[in-house]
XYZ file of C-alpha atoms in Angstrom:
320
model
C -20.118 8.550 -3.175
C -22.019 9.563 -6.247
C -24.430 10.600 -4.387
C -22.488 13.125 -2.975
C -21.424 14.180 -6.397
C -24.883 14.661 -7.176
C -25.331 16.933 -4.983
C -22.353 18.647 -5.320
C -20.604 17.887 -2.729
C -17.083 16.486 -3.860
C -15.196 13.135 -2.222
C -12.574 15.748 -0.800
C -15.386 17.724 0.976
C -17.404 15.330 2.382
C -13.959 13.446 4.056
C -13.369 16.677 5.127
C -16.342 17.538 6.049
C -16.617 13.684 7.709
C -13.235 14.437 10.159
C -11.964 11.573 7.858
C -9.262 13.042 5.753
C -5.689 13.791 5.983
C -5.044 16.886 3.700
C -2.005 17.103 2.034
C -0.987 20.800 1.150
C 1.261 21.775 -1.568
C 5.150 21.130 -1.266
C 4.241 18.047 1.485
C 4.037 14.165 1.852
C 1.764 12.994 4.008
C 1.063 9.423 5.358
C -1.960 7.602 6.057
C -1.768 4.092 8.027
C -4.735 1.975 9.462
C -3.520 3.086 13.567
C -4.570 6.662 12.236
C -8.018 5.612 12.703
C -11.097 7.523 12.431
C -8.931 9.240 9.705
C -9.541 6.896 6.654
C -8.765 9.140 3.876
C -5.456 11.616 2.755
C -5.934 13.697 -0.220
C -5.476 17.193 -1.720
C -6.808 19.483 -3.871
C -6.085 22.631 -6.110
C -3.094 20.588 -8.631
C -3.712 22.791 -11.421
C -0.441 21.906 -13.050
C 1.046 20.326 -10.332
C 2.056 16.596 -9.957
C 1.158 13.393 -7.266
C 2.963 10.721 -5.905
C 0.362 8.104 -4.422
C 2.267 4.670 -3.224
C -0.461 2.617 -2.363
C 0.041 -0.640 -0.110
C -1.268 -0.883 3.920
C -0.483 2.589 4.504
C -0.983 5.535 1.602
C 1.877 7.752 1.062
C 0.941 11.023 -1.082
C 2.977 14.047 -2.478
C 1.939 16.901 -3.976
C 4.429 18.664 -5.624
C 4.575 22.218 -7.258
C 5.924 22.187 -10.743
C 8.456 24.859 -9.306
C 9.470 26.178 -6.007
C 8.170 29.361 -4.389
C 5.528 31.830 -6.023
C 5.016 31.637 -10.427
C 6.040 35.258 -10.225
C 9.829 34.645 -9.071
C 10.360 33.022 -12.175
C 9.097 35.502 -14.689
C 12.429 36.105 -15.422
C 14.002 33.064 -16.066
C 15.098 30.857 -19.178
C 13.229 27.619 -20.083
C 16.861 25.626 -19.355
C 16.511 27.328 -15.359
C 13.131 26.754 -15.102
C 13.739 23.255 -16.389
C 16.955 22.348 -13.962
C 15.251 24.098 -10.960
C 11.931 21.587 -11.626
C 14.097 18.752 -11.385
C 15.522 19.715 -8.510
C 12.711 20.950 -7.212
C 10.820 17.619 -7.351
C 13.876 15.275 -6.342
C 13.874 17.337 -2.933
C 10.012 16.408 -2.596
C 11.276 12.610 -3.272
C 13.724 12.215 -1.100
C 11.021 13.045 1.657
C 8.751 10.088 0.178
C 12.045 8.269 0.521
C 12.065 8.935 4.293
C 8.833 8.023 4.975
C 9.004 5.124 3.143
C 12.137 3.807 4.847
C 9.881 4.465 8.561
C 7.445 2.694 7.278
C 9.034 -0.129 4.912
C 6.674 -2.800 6.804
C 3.260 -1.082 5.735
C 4.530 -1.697 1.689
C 4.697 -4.941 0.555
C 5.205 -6.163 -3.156
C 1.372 -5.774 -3.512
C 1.727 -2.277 -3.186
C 0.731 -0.186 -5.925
C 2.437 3.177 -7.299
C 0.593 6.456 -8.981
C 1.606 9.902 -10.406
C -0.775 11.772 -11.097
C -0.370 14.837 -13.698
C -1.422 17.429 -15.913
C -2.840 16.944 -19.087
C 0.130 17.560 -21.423
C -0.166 16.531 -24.912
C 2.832 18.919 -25.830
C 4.936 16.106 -23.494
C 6.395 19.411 -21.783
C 6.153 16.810 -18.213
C 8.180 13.622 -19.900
C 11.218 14.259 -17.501
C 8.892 14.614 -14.903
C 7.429 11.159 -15.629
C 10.820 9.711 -16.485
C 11.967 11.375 -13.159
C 9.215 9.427 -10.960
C 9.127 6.066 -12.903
C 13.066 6.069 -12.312
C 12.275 6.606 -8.389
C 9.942 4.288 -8.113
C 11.595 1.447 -10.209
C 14.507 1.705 -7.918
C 12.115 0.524 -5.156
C 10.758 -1.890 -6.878
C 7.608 -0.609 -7.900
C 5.484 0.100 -11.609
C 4.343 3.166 -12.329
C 0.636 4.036 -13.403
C -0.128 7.273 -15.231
C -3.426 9.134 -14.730
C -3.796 13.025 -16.009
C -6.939 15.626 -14.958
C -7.535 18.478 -17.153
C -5.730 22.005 -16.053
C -8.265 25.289 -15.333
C -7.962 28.059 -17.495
C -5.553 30.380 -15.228
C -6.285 33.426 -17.201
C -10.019 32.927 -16.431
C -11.938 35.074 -13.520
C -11.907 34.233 -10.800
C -9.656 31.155 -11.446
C -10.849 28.384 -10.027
C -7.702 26.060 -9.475
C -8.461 21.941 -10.369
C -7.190 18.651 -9.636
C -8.796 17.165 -6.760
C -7.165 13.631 -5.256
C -8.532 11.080 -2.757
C -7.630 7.623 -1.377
C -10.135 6.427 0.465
C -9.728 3.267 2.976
C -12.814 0.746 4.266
C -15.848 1.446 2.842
C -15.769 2.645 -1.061
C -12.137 2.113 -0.743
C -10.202 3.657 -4.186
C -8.181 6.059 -5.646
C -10.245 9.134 -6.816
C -9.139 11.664 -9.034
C -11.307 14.283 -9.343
C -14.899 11.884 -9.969
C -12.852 8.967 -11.224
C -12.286 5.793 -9.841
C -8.359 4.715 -10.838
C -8.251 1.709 -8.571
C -10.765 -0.052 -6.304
C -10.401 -2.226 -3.537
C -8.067 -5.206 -4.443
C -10.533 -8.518 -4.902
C -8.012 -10.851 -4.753
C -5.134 -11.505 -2.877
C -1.711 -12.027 -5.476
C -0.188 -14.326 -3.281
C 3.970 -14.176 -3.494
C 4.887 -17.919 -4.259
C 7.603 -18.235 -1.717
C 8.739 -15.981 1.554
C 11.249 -13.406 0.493
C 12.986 -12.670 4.443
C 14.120 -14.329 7.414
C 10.715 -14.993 9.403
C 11.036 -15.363 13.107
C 9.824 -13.982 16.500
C 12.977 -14.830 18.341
C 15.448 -13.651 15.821
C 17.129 -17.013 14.852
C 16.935 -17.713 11.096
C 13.851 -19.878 11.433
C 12.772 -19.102 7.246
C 10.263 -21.515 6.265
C 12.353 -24.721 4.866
C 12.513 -24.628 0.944
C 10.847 -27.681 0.923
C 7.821 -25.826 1.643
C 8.225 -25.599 -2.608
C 10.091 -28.240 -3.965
C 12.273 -31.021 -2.259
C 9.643 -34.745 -2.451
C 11.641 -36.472 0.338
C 11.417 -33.837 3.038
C 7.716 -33.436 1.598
C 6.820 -36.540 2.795
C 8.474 -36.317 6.407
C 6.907 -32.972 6.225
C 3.660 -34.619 5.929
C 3.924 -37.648 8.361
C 2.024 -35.439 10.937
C 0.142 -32.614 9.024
C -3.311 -35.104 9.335
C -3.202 -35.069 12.683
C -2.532 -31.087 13.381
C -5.703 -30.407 10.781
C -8.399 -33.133 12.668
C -11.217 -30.654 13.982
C -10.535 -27.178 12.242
C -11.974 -25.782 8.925
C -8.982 -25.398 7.380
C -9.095 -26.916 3.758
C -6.727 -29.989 4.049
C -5.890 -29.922 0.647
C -2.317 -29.246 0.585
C 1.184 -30.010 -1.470
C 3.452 -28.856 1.496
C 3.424 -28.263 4.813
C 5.630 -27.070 8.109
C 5.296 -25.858 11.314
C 6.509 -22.199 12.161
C 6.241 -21.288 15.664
C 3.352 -23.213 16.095
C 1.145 -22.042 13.179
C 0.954 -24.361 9.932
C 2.055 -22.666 7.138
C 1.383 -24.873 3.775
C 2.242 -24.344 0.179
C -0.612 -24.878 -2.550
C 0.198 -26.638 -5.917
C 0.076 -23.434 -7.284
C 3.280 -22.425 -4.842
C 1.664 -20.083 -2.562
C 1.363 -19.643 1.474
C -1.313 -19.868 3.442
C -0.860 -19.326 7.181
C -3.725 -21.553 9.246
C -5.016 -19.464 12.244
C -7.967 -19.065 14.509
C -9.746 -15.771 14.818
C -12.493 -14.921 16.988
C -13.299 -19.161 17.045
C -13.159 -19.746 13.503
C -10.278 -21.261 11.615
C -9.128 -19.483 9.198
C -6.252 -19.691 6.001
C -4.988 -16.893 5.586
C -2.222 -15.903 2.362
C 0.714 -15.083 3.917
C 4.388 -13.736 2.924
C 7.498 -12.325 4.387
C 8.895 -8.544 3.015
C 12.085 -7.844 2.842
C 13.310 -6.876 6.295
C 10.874 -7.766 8.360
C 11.014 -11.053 10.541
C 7.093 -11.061 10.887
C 4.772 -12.095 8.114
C 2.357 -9.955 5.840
C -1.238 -11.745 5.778
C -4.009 -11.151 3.223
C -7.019 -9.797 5.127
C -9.667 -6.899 4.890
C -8.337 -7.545 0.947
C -5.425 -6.174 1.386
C -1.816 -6.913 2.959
C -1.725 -6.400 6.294
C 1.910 -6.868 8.601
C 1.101 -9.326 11.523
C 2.999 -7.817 14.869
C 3.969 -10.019 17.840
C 1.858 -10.186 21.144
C 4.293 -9.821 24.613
C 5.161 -12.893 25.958
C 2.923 -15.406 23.905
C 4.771 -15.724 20.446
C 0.756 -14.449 19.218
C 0.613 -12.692 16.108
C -1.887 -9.831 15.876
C -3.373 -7.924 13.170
C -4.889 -4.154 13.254
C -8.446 -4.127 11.917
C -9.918 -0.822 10.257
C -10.338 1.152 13.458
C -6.937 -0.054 14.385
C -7.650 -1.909 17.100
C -5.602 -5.854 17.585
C -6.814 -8.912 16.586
C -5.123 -11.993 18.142
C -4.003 -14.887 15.580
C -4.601 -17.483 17.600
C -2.998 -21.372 16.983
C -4.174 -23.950 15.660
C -4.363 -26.524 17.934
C -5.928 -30.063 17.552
């Protein structure tokens, strides 16, 4: 990407230019999930003075919201106070959208997801109840906010030339960039929940992995009685404090207290972190670094995964 830069060419042009981008306009919130494939990118451009909502987990959701509704010039006439109570409003209207989306797409944001607004430069704090405002909406989801600011354009320059350029780019160079800056990278690590949080099942009974996956010695050691025997002849590291069969895949608990799901893909066996979000019946695993929700094959009780382009990948069983 710096490159590009280099030769003047910004991220947002050269997605755009690639056929890889989803723009987001002013006013709108946009999605971007891995099935949306060759699209690998959502972004938007122009802020100057307006605010960003990236939530960050499988998918991308971004908002780009005007400070106020409509054109600068039907406010000329206004007071601070209904400038200030029409913002508010303004910007809740734009959340409740994210909310929406959010609630279509509740599987594609696990706890790993991360949250950003991005804003303004304002060291006269004229955007604290904006802030306030989006750390409140995001903390009711369960989510931390980050802060990241680019600097504003002088308007009364000609010919203004609007700033405030953001992309979030997925696969290769994978971050959040605003403007030339990297704010996040490609997570290197997987932070592994250390126990399921949902009812995980492909037939709908309560079949939740049994909390002596964590804790209870004496089912640990019936637990364990037959765990040698499933492991003989795969690669999967038999170091283990806990294990139990769930639908037919092992699912075993380090000594740290995470999951790890033991599966074969493409011939090779594989451990793979895994944990259950709130709602879902079907497991999150930690591939492509990131968290990625499993979905059930027809008829085989197979969990698949979407790769990059979006096409399945088949979990296959462990079997001795």
């Amino acid at each position: 990407m710096s490159s590009a830069f280099r030769r003047g060419l910004s991220l947002y042009d050269q997605c755009e230019a690639g056929r890889i981008l989803i723009s987001v306009g002013a006013d709108d919130v946009k999605i971007l999930r891995s099935t949306d494939a060759p699209k690998r990118a959502i972004g938007t451009r122009h802020l100057n003075g307006c605010s960003c909502v990236v939530i960050s987990g499988n998918a991308v959701l971004l908002a780009h919201i005007q400070p106020l509704p409509g054109k600068a010039q039907d406010w000329a006439e206004t007071t601070l106070e209904q400038r200030r109570t029409s913002s508010i409003a303004h910007h809740n209207d734009l959340l409740s959208r994210v909310t929406e989306l959010l609630q279509r797409h509740n599987s594609e944001f696990p706890a790993s997801t991360t949250t950003w607004a991005i804003l303004a430069n304002d060291p006269d704090g004229t955007l604290n109840d904006i802030v306030q405002l989006f750390r409140n909406f995001l903390s009711t989801k369960g989510y931390e906010l980050k802060q990241a600011h680019y600097e504003q354009a002088n308007v009364r320059g000609f010919p203004p030339k609007p700033k405030g350029e953001l992309v979030v780019l997925r696969g290769k160079n994978e971050g959040i960039y605003l403007e030339h800056r990297l704010l996040e990278g490609a997570k290197a690590t997987a932070p592994v929940p250390s126990s399921s949080r949902a009812i995980a099942t492909f037939s709908g009974s309560s079949a939740r992995p049994k909390q002596s996956l964590h804790n209870d010695d004496s089912d640990k050691r019936n637990d364990n009685s037959g765990d040698e025997n499933e492991r003989k002849g795969n690669e999967v590291d038999p170091d283990t404090s806990t294990s139990q069969d769930w639908h037919g895949y092992q699912v075993r608990t380090t000594s740290q207290g995470t999951s790890a799901l033991g599966c074969n893909i493409l011939g090779r066996s594989l451990e793979l972190p895994v944990s259950w979000s709130r709602g879902n019946a079907l497991p999150l695993v930690w591939i492509q670094n990131r968290w990625t929700q499993t979905e059930a094959s027809a008829g085989d009780r197979i969990l698949l995964v979407r790769d990059l382009r979006g096409s399945l990948v088949r979990l296959e069983k462990i079997t001795s």
